[in-house]
mmCIF file of C-alpha atoms in Angstrom:
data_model
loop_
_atom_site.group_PDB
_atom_site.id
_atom_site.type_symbol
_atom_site.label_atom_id
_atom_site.label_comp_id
_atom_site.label_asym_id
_atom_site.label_seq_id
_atom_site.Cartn_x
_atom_site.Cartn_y
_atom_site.Cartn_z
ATOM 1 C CA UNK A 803 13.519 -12.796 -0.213
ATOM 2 C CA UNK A 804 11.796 -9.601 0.812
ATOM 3 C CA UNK A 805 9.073 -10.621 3.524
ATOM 4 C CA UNK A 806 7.141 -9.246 6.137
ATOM 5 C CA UNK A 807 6.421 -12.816 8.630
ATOM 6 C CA UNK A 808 3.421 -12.814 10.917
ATOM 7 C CA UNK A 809 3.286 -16.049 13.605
ATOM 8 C CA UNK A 810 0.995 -17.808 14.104
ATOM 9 C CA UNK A 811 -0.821 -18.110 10.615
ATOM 10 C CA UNK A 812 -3.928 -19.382 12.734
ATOM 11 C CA UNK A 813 -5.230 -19.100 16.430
ATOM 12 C CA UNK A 814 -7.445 -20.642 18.139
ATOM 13 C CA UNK A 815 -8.248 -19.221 21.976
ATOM 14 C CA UNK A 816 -10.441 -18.662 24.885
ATOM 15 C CA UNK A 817 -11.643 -15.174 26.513
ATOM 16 C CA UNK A 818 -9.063 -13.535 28.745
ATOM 17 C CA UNK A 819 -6.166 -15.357 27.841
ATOM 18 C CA UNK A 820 -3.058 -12.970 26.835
ATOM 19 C CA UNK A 821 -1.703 -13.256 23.003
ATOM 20 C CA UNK A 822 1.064 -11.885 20.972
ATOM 21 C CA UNK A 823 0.662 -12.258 16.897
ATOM 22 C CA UNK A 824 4.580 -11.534 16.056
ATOM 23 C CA UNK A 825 5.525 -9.874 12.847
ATOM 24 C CA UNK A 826 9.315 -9.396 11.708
ATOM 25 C CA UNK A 827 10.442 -7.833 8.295
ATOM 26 C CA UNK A 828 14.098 -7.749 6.801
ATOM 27 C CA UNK A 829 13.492 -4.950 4.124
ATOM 28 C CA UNK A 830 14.996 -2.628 7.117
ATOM 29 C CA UNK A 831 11.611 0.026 6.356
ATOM 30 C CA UNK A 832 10.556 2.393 9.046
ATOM 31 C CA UNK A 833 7.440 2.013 9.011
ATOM 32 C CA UNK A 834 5.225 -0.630 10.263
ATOM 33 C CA UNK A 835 1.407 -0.936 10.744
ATOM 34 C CA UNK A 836 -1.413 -3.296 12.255
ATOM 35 C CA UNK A 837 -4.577 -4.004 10.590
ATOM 36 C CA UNK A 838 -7.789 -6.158 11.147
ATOM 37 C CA UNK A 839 -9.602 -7.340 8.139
ATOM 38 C CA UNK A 840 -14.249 -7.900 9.224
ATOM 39 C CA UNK A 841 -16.140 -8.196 6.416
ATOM 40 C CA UNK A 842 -17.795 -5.611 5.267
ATOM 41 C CA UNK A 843 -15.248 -3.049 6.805
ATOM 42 C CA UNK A 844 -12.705 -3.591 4.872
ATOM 43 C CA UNK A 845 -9.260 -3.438 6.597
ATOM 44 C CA UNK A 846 -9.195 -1.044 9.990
ATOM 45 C CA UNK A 847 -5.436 0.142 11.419
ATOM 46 C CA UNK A 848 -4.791 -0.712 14.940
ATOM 47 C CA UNK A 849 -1.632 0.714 15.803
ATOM 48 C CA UNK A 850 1.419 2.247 13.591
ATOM 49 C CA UNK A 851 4.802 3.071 14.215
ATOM 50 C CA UNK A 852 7.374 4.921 12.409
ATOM 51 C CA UNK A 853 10.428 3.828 14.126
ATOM 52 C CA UNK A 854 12.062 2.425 16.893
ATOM 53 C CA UNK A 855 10.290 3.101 19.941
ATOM 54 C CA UNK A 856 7.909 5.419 18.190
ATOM 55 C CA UNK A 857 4.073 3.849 18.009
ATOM 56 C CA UNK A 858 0.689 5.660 17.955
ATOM 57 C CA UNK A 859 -2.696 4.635 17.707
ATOM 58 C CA UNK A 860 -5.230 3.786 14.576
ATOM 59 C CA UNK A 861 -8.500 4.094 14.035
ATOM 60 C CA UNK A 862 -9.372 0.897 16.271
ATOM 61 C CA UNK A 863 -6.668 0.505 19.287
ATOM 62 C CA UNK A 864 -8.575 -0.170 22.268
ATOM 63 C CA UNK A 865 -8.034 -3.650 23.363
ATOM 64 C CA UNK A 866 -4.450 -3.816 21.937
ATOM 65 C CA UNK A 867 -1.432 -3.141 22.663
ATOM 66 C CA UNK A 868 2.273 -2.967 20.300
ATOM 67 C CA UNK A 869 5.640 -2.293 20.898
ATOM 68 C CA UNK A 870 8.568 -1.210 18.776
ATOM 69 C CA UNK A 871 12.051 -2.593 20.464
ATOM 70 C CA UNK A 872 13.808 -3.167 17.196
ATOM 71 C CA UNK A 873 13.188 -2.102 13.982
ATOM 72 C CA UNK A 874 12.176 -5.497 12.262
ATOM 73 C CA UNK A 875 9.854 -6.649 15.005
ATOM 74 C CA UNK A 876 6.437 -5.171 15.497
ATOM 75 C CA UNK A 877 4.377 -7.419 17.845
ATOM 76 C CA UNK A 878 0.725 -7.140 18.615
ATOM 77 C CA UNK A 879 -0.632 -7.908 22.266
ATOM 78 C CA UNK A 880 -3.676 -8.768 23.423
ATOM 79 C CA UNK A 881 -3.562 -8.793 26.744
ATOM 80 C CA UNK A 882 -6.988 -9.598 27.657
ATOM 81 C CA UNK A 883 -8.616 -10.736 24.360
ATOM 82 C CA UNK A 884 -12.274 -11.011 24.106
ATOM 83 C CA UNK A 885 -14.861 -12.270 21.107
ATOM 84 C CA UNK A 886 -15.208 -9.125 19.153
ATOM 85 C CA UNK A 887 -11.645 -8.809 18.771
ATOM 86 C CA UNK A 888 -11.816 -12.345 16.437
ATOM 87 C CA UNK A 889 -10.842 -11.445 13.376
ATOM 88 C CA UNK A 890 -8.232 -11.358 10.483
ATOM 89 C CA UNK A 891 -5.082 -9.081 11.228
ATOM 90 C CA UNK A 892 -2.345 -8.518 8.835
ATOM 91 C CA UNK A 893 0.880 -6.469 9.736
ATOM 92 C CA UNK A 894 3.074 -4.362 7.003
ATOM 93 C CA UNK A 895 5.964 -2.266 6.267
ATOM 94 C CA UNK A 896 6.847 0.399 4.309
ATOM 95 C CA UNK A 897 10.221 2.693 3.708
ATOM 96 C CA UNK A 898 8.063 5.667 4.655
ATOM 97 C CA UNK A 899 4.257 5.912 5.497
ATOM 98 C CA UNK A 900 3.038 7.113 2.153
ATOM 99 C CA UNK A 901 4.548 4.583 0.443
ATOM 100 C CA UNK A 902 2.987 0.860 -0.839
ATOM 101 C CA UNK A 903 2.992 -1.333 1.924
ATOM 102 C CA UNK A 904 4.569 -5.000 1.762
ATOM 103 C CA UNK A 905 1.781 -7.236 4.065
ATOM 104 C CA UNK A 906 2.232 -10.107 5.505
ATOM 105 C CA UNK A 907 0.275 -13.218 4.968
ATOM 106 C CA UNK A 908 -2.345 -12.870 7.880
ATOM 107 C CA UNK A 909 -3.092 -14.364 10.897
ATOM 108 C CA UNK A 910 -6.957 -15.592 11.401
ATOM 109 C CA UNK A 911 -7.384 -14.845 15.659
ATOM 110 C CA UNK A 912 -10.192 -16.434 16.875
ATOM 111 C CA UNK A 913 -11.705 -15.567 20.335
ATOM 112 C CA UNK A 914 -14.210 -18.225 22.397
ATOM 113 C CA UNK B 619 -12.354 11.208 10.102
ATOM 114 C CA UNK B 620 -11.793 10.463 6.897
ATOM 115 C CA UNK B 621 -13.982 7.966 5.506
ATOM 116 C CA UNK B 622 -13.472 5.806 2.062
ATOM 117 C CA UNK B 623 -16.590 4.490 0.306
ATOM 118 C CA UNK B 624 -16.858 1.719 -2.611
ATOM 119 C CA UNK B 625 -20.343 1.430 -3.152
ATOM 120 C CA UNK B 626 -20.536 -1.822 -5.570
ATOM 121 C CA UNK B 627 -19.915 -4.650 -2.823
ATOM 122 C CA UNK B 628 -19.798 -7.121 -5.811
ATOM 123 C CA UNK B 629 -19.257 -6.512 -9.747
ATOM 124 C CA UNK B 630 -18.413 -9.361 -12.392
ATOM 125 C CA UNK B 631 -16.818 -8.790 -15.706
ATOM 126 C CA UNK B 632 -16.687 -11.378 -18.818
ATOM 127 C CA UNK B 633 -12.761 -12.483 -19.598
ATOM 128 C CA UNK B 634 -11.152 -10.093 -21.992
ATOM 129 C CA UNK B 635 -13.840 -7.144 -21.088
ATOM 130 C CA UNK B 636 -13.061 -3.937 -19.286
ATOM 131 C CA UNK B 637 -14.718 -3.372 -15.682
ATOM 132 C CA UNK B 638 -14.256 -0.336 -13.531
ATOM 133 C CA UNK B 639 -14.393 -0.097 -9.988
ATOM 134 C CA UNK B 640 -15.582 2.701 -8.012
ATOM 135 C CA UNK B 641 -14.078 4.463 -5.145
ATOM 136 C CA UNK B 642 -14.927 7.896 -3.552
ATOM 137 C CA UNK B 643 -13.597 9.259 -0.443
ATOM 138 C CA UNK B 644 -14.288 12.156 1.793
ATOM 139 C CA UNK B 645 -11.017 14.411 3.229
ATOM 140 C CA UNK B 646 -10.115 18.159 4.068
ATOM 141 C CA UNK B 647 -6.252 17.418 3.012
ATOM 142 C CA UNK B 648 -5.239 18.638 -0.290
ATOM 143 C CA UNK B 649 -1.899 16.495 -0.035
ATOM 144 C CA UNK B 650 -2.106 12.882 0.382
ATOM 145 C CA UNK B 651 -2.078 9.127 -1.552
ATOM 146 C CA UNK B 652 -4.211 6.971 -2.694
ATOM 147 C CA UNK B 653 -3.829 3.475 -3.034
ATOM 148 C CA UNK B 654 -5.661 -0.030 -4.664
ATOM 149 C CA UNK B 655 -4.964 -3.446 -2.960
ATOM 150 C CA UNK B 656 -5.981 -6.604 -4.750
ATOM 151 C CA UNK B 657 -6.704 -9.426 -1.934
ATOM 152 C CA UNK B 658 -6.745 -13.416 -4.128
ATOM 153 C CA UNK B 659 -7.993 -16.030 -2.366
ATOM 154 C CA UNK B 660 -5.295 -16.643 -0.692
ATOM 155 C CA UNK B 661 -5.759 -13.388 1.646
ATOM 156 C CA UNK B 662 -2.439 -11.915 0.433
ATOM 157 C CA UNK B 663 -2.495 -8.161 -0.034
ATOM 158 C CA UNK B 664 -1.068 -7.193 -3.321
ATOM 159 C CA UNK B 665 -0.604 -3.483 -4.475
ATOM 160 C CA UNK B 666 -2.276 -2.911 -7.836
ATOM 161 C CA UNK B 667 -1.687 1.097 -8.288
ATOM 162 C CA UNK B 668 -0.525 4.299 -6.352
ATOM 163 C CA UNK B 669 -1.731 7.953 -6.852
ATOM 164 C CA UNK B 670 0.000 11.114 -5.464
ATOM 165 C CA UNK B 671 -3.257 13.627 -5.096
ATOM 166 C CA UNK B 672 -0.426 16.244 -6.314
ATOM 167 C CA UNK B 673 -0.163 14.529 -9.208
ATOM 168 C CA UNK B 674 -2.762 15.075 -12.214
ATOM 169 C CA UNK B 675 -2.284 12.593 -14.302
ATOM 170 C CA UNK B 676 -3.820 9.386 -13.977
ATOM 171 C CA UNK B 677 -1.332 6.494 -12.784
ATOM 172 C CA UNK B 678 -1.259 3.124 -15.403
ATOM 173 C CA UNK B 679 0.007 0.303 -13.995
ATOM 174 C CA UNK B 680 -0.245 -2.375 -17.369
ATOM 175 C CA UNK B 681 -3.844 -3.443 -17.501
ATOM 176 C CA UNK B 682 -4.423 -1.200 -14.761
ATOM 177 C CA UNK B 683 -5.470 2.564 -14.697
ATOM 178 C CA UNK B 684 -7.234 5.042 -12.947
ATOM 179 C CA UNK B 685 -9.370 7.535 -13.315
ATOM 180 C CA UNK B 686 -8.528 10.580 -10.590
ATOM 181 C CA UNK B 687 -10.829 13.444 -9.631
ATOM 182 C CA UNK B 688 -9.739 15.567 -7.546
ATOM 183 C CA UNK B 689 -12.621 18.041 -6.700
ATOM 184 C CA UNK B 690 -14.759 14.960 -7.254
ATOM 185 C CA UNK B 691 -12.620 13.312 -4.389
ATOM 186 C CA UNK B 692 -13.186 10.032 -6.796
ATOM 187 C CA UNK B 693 -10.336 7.209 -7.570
ATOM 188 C CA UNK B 694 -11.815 4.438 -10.098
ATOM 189 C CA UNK B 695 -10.079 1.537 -11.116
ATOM 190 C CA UNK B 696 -10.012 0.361 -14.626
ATOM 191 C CA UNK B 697 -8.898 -3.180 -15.462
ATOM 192 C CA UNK B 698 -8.300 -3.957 -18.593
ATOM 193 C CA UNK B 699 -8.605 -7.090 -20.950
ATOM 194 C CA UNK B 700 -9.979 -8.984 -17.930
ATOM 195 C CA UNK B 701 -7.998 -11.979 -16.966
ATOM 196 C CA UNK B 702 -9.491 -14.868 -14.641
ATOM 197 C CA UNK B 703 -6.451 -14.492 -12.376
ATOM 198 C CA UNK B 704 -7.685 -10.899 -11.440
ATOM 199 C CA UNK B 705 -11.142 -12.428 -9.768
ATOM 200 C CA UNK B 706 -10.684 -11.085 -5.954
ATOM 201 C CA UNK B 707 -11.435 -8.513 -3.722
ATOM 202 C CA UNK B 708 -10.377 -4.958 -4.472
ATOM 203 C CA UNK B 709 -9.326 -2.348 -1.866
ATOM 204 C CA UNK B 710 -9.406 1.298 -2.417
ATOM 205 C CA UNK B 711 -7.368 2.933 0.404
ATOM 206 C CA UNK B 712 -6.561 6.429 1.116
ATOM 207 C CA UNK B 713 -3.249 7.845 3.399
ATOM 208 C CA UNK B 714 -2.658 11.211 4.467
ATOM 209 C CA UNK B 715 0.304 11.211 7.050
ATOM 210 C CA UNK B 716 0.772 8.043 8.655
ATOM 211 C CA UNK B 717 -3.082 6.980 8.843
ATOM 212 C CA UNK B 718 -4.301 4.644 5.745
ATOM 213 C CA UNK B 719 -7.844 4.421 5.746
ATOM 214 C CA UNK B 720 -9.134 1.338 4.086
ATOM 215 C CA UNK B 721 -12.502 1.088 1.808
ATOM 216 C CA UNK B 722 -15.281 -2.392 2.273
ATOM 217 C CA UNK B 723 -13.949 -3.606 -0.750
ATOM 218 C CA UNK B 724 -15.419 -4.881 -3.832
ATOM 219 C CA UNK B 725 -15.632 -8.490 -4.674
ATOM 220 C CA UNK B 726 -15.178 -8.983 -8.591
ATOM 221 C CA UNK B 727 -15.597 -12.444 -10.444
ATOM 222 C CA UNK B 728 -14.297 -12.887 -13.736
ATOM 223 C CA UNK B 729 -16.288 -15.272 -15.892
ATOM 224 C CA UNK B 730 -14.915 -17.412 -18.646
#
């Protein structure tokens, strides 16, 4: 089955303390993104990358931190999270950038 | 910096009735893609309908349509014959390389 997996679904953790939300697809696409989901924003891109070892920043990167080792994998670091940064993030994929996005099932982060 | 605005934070629409959703959003580019996610309950992001600006005519998607202008820089969403299973949030989102840009979203209840 075509999926994009984010781990863990739910987080629970204290100011300071280094994270990484994983995110692995097997639909082999180049393109992978991060979002956070606030209310009233709407969903915000963190970080994108269009292939191995190629990542830039969104609209929202400071705090965070991605790498792109393999072309499935697509994990988001926080190395020193704080409470703003609590939140809803989903990753997804896509062949190519302008195309619909698969997204994964979310992963509510939240920050004490 | 692009910016995407849906200015109706909530709508509701009887079951079998027709209910559009607005979406405007604000860009220099003359090439790019426009997008509406449908988020359930259950968080998932689901794609509802894709645009190509290049493109005039209006994409259909079953029940689903919209209404593209252009010059207007306006993408509406049109649901038709209102089901209860499409009560959720509704995400107009707008891509021009590989940036997505993500509206607030608009809630909409379906009412038996």
């Amino acid at each position: 089955e075509a999926q994009v997996t984010q781990n863990p679904r739910y987080l629970i953790t204290v100011t300071g303390k280094k994270l990484t939300v994983t995110c692995s697809q097997n639909m082999n696409h180049e393109y992978m993104s991060w979002y956070r989901q606030d209310p009233g924003l709407g969903l915000r891109q963190i970080y994108y990358s269009m292939n191995v070892e190629v990542t830039d920043k969104g609209d929202v990167p400071e705090g965070y931190k991605v790498s792109r080792k393999e072309k499935r994998n697509f994990p988001l670091i926080l190395e020193s999270p704080s409470p703003n940064q609590t939140s809803l993030y989903f990753c997804a994929s896509s062949f190519q950038y302008n195309q619909p996005q698969h997204f994964g099932d979310g992963t509510r982060l939240s920050i004490l | 910096a692009q910016t995407v605005t849906q200015s109706q934070p909530e709508m509701s629409v009887q079951e079998a009735e027709t209910v559009t959703l607005s979406c405007t959003y604000d860009t220099s580019e003359s090439d790019y893609y426009l997008f509406w996610y449908k988020q359930p309950p259950s968080r998932q992001m689901i794609l509802v309908i894709r645009q190509e600006a290049y493109k005039q005519q209006n994409a259909t998607e079953n029940r689903f349509s919209v209404n593209f202008q252009k010059a207007a820089k306006s993408f509406s969403l049109k649901i038709s014959d209102s089901q209860l299973g499409d009560a959720a949030m509704y995400f107009c989102a707008y891509n021009y390389g590989q940036n997505f840009v993500f509206g607030p979203g608009t809630r909409l209840s379906v009412l038996p």
